[in-house]
Short mmCIF file of C-alpha atoms and ligand atoms in Angstrom, two decimals:
data_model
loop_
_atom_site.label_atom_id
_atom_site.label_comp_id
_atom_site.label_asym_id
_atom_site.label_seq_id
_atom_site.Cartn_x
_atom_site.Cartn_y
_atom_site.Cartn_z
CA MET A 1 -136.21 -13.20 14.29
CA ARG A 2 -138.85 -13.22 16.81
CA ASN A 3 -140.26 -16.51 18.29
CA LEU A 4 -143.52 -17.01 20.05
CA ILE A 5 -142.32 -19.77 22.81
CA ASP A 6 -143.06 -18.27 26.04
CA ILE A 7 -145.89 -15.54 27.35
CA THR A 8 -143.32 -13.20 28.59
CA ASP A 9 -141.28 -13.63 24.84
CA LEU A 10 -143.65 -10.45 24.68
CA SER A 11 -143.82 -7.65 26.90
CA VAL A 12 -146.80 -5.38 28.12
CA SER A 13 -147.32 -3.09 25.23
CA GLU A 14 -146.93 -5.86 22.43
CA ILE A 15 -149.31 -7.59 23.98
CA ASP A 16 -151.75 -4.32 24.00
CA GLU A 17 -150.27 -3.85 20.37
CA LEU A 18 -151.51 -7.54 19.09
CA ILE A 19 -154.80 -6.55 21.02
CA ALA A 20 -155.69 -4.07 19.25
CA THR A 21 -154.48 -5.52 15.91
CA ALA A 22 -157.25 -7.69 16.41
CA CYS A 23 -160.12 -5.34 17.10
CA ASP A 24 -159.02 -3.50 13.85
CA ILE A 25 -159.35 -7.35 12.34
CA ILE A 26 -162.64 -7.87 13.54
CA ALA A 27 -163.86 -4.55 12.84
CA HIS A 28 -162.19 -4.28 9.48
CA PRO A 29 -161.43 -7.95 8.14
CA GLU A 30 -161.53 -6.32 4.29
CA LYS A 31 -157.97 -4.54 5.51
CA TYR A 32 -156.79 -8.02 5.76
CA GLN A 33 -157.56 -10.39 3.25
CA ASP A 34 -153.69 -9.87 1.40
CA ALA A 35 -151.46 -9.19 3.95
CA CYS A 36 -149.93 -12.35 3.69
CA ARG A 37 -149.89 -13.17 0.46
CA ARG A 38 -147.94 -15.88 -0.72
CA LYS A 39 -146.75 -16.24 3.19
CA LYS A 40 -146.61 -19.84 4.17
CA LEU A 41 -147.30 -21.10 7.26
CA ALA A 42 -146.74 -25.12 8.36
CA THR A 43 -149.09 -25.55 11.11
CA LEU A 44 -146.79 -29.76 12.86
CA PHE A 45 -148.85 -30.80 15.65
CA PHE A 46 -147.56 -33.76 17.09
CA GLU A 47 -150.74 -34.02 19.06
CA PRO A 48 -154.63 -33.34 18.66
CA SER A 49 -155.86 -30.23 18.33
CA THR A 50 -159.35 -28.75 17.39
CA ARG A 51 -159.25 -25.41 17.64
CA THR A 52 -155.18 -24.32 18.29
CA ARG A 53 -154.40 -25.58 14.40
CA LEU A 54 -157.32 -25.04 12.91
CA SER A 55 -157.74 -21.38 14.33
CA PHE A 56 -154.26 -20.90 12.94
CA GLU A 57 -155.13 -22.06 9.60
CA ALA A 58 -158.09 -20.06 9.27
CA ALA A 59 -156.39 -17.26 10.17
CA MET A 60 -153.30 -17.94 7.70
CA LEU A 61 -156.17 -18.01 5.08
CA GLU A 62 -158.02 -15.06 5.77
CA LEU A 63 -155.13 -13.26 5.90
CA GLY A 64 -154.39 -14.48 1.77
CA GLY A 65 -151.73 -17.23 2.70
CA SER A 66 -151.68 -20.64 2.92
CA VAL A 67 -151.05 -23.54 4.88
CA LEU A 68 -149.01 -27.13 5.38
CA GLY A 69 -148.67 -29.47 7.76
CA PHE A 70 -149.65 -32.68 9.67
CA SER A 71 -152.38 -32.82 12.63
CA GLU A 72 -150.32 -35.79 13.96
CA ALA A 73 -146.79 -37.29 14.43
CA SER A 74 -147.47 -40.66 13.03
CA SER A 75 -148.09 -39.26 9.29
CA SER A 76 -145.03 -37.16 9.97
CA SER A 77 -141.19 -38.53 9.44
CA ALA A 78 -140.91 -38.28 13.32
CA SER A 79 -143.18 -41.58 13.67
CA LYS A 80 -139.12 -43.04 11.46
CA GLY A 81 -137.11 -41.31 14.06
CA GLU A 82 -136.46 -38.16 12.97
CA SER A 83 -135.56 -35.30 15.61
CA VAL A 84 -137.20 -31.58 15.49
CA SER A 85 -134.36 -30.10 15.05
CA ASP A 86 -134.18 -31.33 11.78
CA THR A 87 -137.80 -31.73 11.16
CA VAL A 88 -138.14 -27.49 11.08
CA ARG A 89 -134.65 -27.22 9.59
CA VAL A 90 -136.62 -28.81 6.24
CA VAL A 91 -140.12 -27.42 7.43
CA GLY A 92 -138.70 -23.94 7.14
CA CYS A 93 -137.29 -24.32 3.50
CA TYR A 94 -140.99 -24.48 2.31
CA ALA A 95 -142.90 -22.32 4.89
CA ASP A 96 -142.35 -18.33 6.46
CA ILE A 97 -143.46 -19.43 9.70
CA ILE A 98 -144.42 -22.33 12.02
CA ALA A 99 -146.87 -22.97 14.43
CA MET A 100 -145.70 -25.86 16.07
CA ARG A 101 -147.51 -28.72 19.06
CA HIS A 102 -145.24 -31.78 20.86
CA PRO A 103 -146.45 -33.40 23.70
CA LYS A 104 -142.59 -32.74 25.79
CA GLU A 105 -141.92 -29.53 27.23
CA GLY A 106 -139.60 -27.32 25.43
CA ALA A 107 -139.49 -29.37 22.05
CA PRO A 108 -140.77 -25.10 20.75
CA MET A 109 -137.86 -24.14 21.96
CA VAL A 110 -135.87 -26.82 20.67
CA ALA A 111 -137.57 -25.54 17.34
CA ALA A 112 -136.48 -22.70 17.75
CA MET A 113 -132.48 -23.22 17.79
CA HIS A 114 -132.73 -24.70 15.02
CA SER A 115 -135.39 -23.16 12.73
CA PRO A 116 -134.51 -20.46 9.57
CA VAL A 117 -138.21 -19.32 10.42
CA PRO A 118 -140.03 -17.97 13.45
CA ILE A 119 -142.03 -20.60 15.51
CA ILE A 120 -144.86 -20.21 17.57
CA ASN A 121 -145.26 -22.67 20.57
CA ALA A 122 -148.62 -23.76 20.07
CA GLY A 123 -148.49 -25.77 23.20
CA ASP A 124 -146.09 -27.93 24.64
CA GLY A 125 -146.80 -30.52 27.12
CA GLY A 126 -148.26 -29.12 30.57
CA HIS A 127 -145.62 -26.45 30.43
CA ASN A 128 -147.03 -23.77 28.50
CA HIS A 129 -149.58 -22.44 26.11
CA PRO A 130 -148.55 -18.98 24.76
CA THR A 131 -151.62 -18.58 21.68
CA GLN A 132 -154.37 -19.41 24.64
CA THR A 133 -152.86 -17.39 26.35
CA LEU A 134 -153.66 -14.14 24.10
CA THR A 135 -156.64 -15.52 23.64
CA ASP A 136 -158.25 -15.01 26.84
CA LEU A 137 -156.41 -11.59 27.53
CA LEU A 138 -158.14 -10.54 23.69
CA THR A 139 -161.69 -11.93 25.74
CA ILE A 140 -160.91 -10.71 29.17
CA HIS A 141 -160.60 -6.90 27.45
CA ARG A 142 -163.78 -7.64 25.05
CA GLU A 143 -165.80 -8.60 27.74
CA LYS A 144 -164.78 -6.69 30.91
CA GLY A 145 -162.21 -3.76 29.37
CA ARG A 146 -159.73 -4.01 31.10
CA PHE A 147 -156.60 -6.16 32.73
CA ASP A 148 -156.03 -4.76 36.28
CA TYR A 149 -158.22 -4.99 39.51
CA LEU A 150 -159.53 -8.39 38.49
CA THR A 151 -160.28 -11.47 40.60
CA VAL A 152 -159.26 -14.43 38.87
CA GLY A 153 -161.01 -18.29 39.58
CA LEU A 154 -158.83 -20.69 37.98
CA CYS A 155 -160.16 -23.54 38.38
CA GLY A 156 -158.96 -27.39 37.92
CA ASP A 157 -156.36 -29.03 36.61
CA LEU A 158 -153.67 -26.56 37.76
CA LYS A 159 -151.21 -29.26 37.96
CA PHE A 160 -151.03 -30.44 33.94
CA GLY A 161 -153.02 -27.19 32.44
CA ARG A 162 -151.03 -25.70 30.83
CA THR A 163 -153.01 -22.40 29.71
CA VAL A 164 -153.68 -21.72 33.43
CA HIS A 165 -149.61 -22.07 33.91
CA SER A 166 -149.47 -19.03 31.12
CA LEU A 167 -151.83 -17.51 31.81
CA ILE A 168 -150.49 -16.51 35.21
CA HIS A 169 -147.87 -14.93 33.89
CA ALA A 170 -149.67 -12.80 31.85
CA LEU A 171 -151.61 -11.46 34.12
CA SER A 172 -149.07 -11.34 36.83
CA ARG A 173 -147.66 -8.07 34.47
CA TYR A 174 -150.93 -6.53 35.74
CA THR A 175 -151.79 -4.81 38.54
CA GLY A 176 -154.18 -5.53 42.11
CA ILE A 177 -155.23 -8.86 40.28
CA HIS A 178 -155.85 -11.54 42.93
CA PHE A 179 -155.84 -15.52 41.69
CA VAL A 180 -157.85 -17.93 43.82
CA LEU A 181 -156.59 -21.01 42.97
CA ILE A 182 -159.35 -23.94 42.83
CA SER A 183 -158.31 -27.65 42.91
CA PRO A 184 -158.33 -30.99 44.70
CA GLU A 185 -155.23 -31.30 46.74
CA GLU A 186 -153.23 -33.44 43.65
CA LEU A 187 -153.65 -31.44 41.40
CA ARG A 188 -152.21 -28.38 42.77
CA LEU A 189 -150.55 -25.13 40.81
CA PRO A 190 -146.80 -26.61 40.67
CA THR A 191 -144.50 -25.57 42.99
CA TYR A 192 -142.32 -23.60 40.79
CA LEU A 193 -144.54 -21.16 39.76
CA ILE A 194 -146.57 -20.88 42.92
CA HIS A 195 -142.24 -19.86 43.95
CA ASP A 196 -141.09 -18.67 41.39
CA VAL A 197 -143.73 -16.02 40.34
CA LEU A 198 -146.90 -16.09 42.83
CA ASP A 199 -144.16 -15.37 45.82
CA LYS A 200 -141.65 -14.00 44.17
CA LYS A 201 -143.64 -11.10 42.46
CA GLN A 202 -145.42 -11.05 46.43
CA LEU A 203 -148.86 -11.27 43.99
CA SER A 204 -152.39 -11.64 45.92
CA TYR A 205 -153.12 -14.93 45.78
CA GLU A 206 -155.74 -17.86 48.03
CA GLU A 207 -156.00 -22.06 47.25
CA THR A 208 -158.69 -23.65 47.99
CA GLN A 209 -160.92 -26.87 47.16
CA ASP A 210 -164.33 -25.17 47.54
CA LEU A 211 -165.52 -23.21 44.41
CA GLU A 212 -169.23 -22.45 45.67
CA ALA A 213 -167.30 -20.91 48.87
CA VAL A 214 -165.47 -18.11 46.36
CA MET A 215 -167.87 -17.66 43.68
CA PRO A 216 -169.62 -14.46 44.67
CA LYS A 217 -166.13 -12.79 44.45
CA LEU A 218 -164.55 -13.27 41.27
CA ASP A 219 -164.99 -11.69 38.20
CA ILE A 220 -163.50 -13.85 35.74
CA LEU A 221 -163.68 -17.78 36.59
CA TYR A 222 -161.18 -19.92 34.16
CA MET A 223 -162.81 -23.60 33.79
CA THR A 224 -160.00 -26.35 32.88
CA ARG A 225 -160.27 -29.98 31.74
CA VAL A 226 -158.39 -32.24 33.99
CA GLN A 227 -156.45 -33.76 31.17
CA ARG A 228 -156.04 -37.31 31.32
CA GLU A 229 -153.01 -37.74 28.45
CA ARG A 230 -150.89 -36.26 31.41
CA PHE A 231 -151.90 -39.07 33.82
CA PHE A 232 -149.44 -42.12 34.10
CA ASN A 233 -152.30 -43.98 36.21
CA GLU A 234 -155.56 -44.55 34.89
CA ALA A 235 -157.41 -44.81 38.17
CA ASP A 236 -156.46 -41.53 39.50
CA TYR A 237 -157.67 -39.45 36.70
CA ILE A 238 -160.91 -41.62 36.62
CA ARG A 239 -161.05 -40.78 40.33
CA LEU A 240 -160.41 -36.42 39.99
CA LYS A 241 -161.89 -35.89 36.78
CA ASP A 242 -165.48 -34.60 38.19
CA SER A 243 -163.89 -33.13 40.89
CA TYR A 244 -165.70 -29.86 39.49
CA ILE A 245 -168.40 -29.38 37.31
CA LEU A 246 -169.72 -25.95 36.80
CA THR A 247 -174.23 -26.06 37.02
CA LEU A 248 -176.86 -22.93 36.94
CA ASP A 249 -176.89 -23.56 40.06
CA LYS A 250 -173.50 -23.02 41.52
CA LEU A 251 -173.96 -19.86 39.89
CA LYS A 252 -176.36 -19.26 41.66
CA HIS A 253 -174.32 -16.88 44.12
CA ALA A 254 -172.23 -15.29 41.40
CA LYS A 255 -171.59 -11.60 40.21
CA GLN A 256 -173.84 -11.11 37.58
CA ASP A 257 -170.78 -9.53 34.92
CA LEU A 258 -169.09 -13.09 35.79
CA CYS A 259 -167.00 -13.67 33.26
CA ILE A 260 -166.85 -18.31 32.75
CA LEU A 261 -163.76 -18.97 30.46
CA HIS A 262 -162.73 -22.46 29.36
CA PRO A 263 -159.56 -22.81 26.92
CA LEU A 264 -161.97 -25.70 25.80
CA PRO A 265 -162.00 -28.43 24.97
CA ARG A 266 -164.59 -29.47 27.58
CA VAL A 267 -165.44 -32.32 29.26
CA ASN A 268 -167.61 -32.22 31.35
CA GLU A 269 -166.82 -29.37 33.51
CA ILE A 270 -169.06 -27.29 31.99
CA ALA A 271 -172.73 -27.84 32.34
CA THR A 272 -174.08 -27.65 28.73
CA SER A 273 -176.47 -25.82 30.12
CA VAL A 274 -174.22 -22.97 31.51
CA ASP A 275 -174.07 -22.10 27.82
CA ALA A 276 -177.35 -19.66 27.70
CA ASP A 277 -176.12 -18.23 30.26
CA PRO A 278 -174.63 -14.45 29.03
CA ARG A 279 -171.58 -15.02 31.21
CA ALA A 280 -170.74 -18.25 29.03
CA CYS A 281 -168.04 -16.51 27.31
CA TYR A 282 -165.98 -19.48 25.98
CA PHE A 283 -167.24 -19.92 21.85
CA LYS A 284 -166.44 -16.29 22.07
CA GLN A 285 -163.13 -16.79 22.95
CA ALA A 286 -162.66 -19.30 20.84
CA GLN A 287 -163.35 -17.48 18.00
CA ASN A 288 -161.39 -14.52 18.91
CA GLY A 289 -158.44 -17.00 19.11
CA LYS A 290 -158.80 -16.82 15.19
CA TYR A 291 -158.37 -12.56 15.08
CA ILE A 292 -155.39 -12.51 17.72
CA ARG A 293 -153.38 -15.09 15.50
CA MET A 294 -154.19 -14.04 12.62
CA ALA A 295 -151.86 -10.52 14.75
CA LEU A 296 -149.32 -12.67 16.18
CA ILE A 297 -148.65 -13.53 12.45
CA LEU A 298 -148.60 -10.20 11.40
CA LYS A 299 -146.21 -9.44 14.10
CA LEU A 300 -143.77 -12.54 13.77
CA LEU A 301 -143.62 -12.07 9.84
CA GLU A 302 -143.24 -8.34 10.06
CA VAL A 303 -145.92 -7.44 7.71
CA GLU A 304 -145.96 -3.39 7.33
CA SER A 305 -149.42 -1.78 8.11
CA HIS A 306 -148.80 -0.35 4.65
CA ALA A 307 -149.43 -3.51 2.88
CA TYR A 308 -152.99 -4.16 4.47
N1 CP B 1 -157.16 -24.65 23.83
C1 CP B 1 -157.14 -25.67 23.07
O1 CP B 1 -155.55 -25.49 23.24
O2 CP B 1 -157.75 -26.02 22.26
P1 CP B 1 -157.08 -27.10 21.02
O3 CP B 1 -156.38 -28.69 22.06
O4 CP B 1 -158.36 -27.73 20.56
O5 CP B 1 -155.63 -26.84 20.36
#
């Protein structure tokens, strides 16, 4: 039985397979409409979500399966003190696969140790968000046609932004990636990622606070929200929240084929006037999340291709 806790649980060739399946789903959705008939997905969300939970649920419904679950800890027996391990042991009696979001780093890994069915990490604290990374990779594949030789700007809250952490792990396995880490001093990428991933793998990267200075060299600009829910001090959040606001003016010196990504939700780090720019790919990115999650569900449930 396979789980997806960390993006590196999948090999590069398995990610290629998932992307190929997602592209086939986009081209031929009717082939997949009964692939998960009689299968059930449980979405256990101990933290708020719009895209991840609803795209997982839409994914399972479009595969002909059913969904059950909860969208906040307060409506589950976690509010009475039930442990994550007991919760998944029980939900595993009702569902064939579980997608879980939890505020505590490592909670989905604990769940995977006790669950009778596959666990998908749908975001754990400020740690990882592997299915967002699969979404990002599918979007990069569709927009740029490659993963190699890209200059990737990661901008905003690199400290608490779990989507950035997972994306760095994923892209670190390709050739010729140059990371441009754009953040205020207080929100720099954690040192464990700098030392254990970037330095250890001898990857090319630079750190800066100046988005406009690096804009002309970027192939991808990955904007992120300052993660208010991870701050201990509201005053620090207010001081840092508007560190970067992408506007059309700031894009004047960007490449014509720049791909602007954002995992969403957006607060105000991208002006809405940017949405109409052909380089803005973040709503396409959100749509891609459903297709890649369909491909992931098929893989983890080991649904054979003759079933669709
Ligand atoms: N990108 C993302 O994880 O969005 P949600 O928090 O709405 O699921």
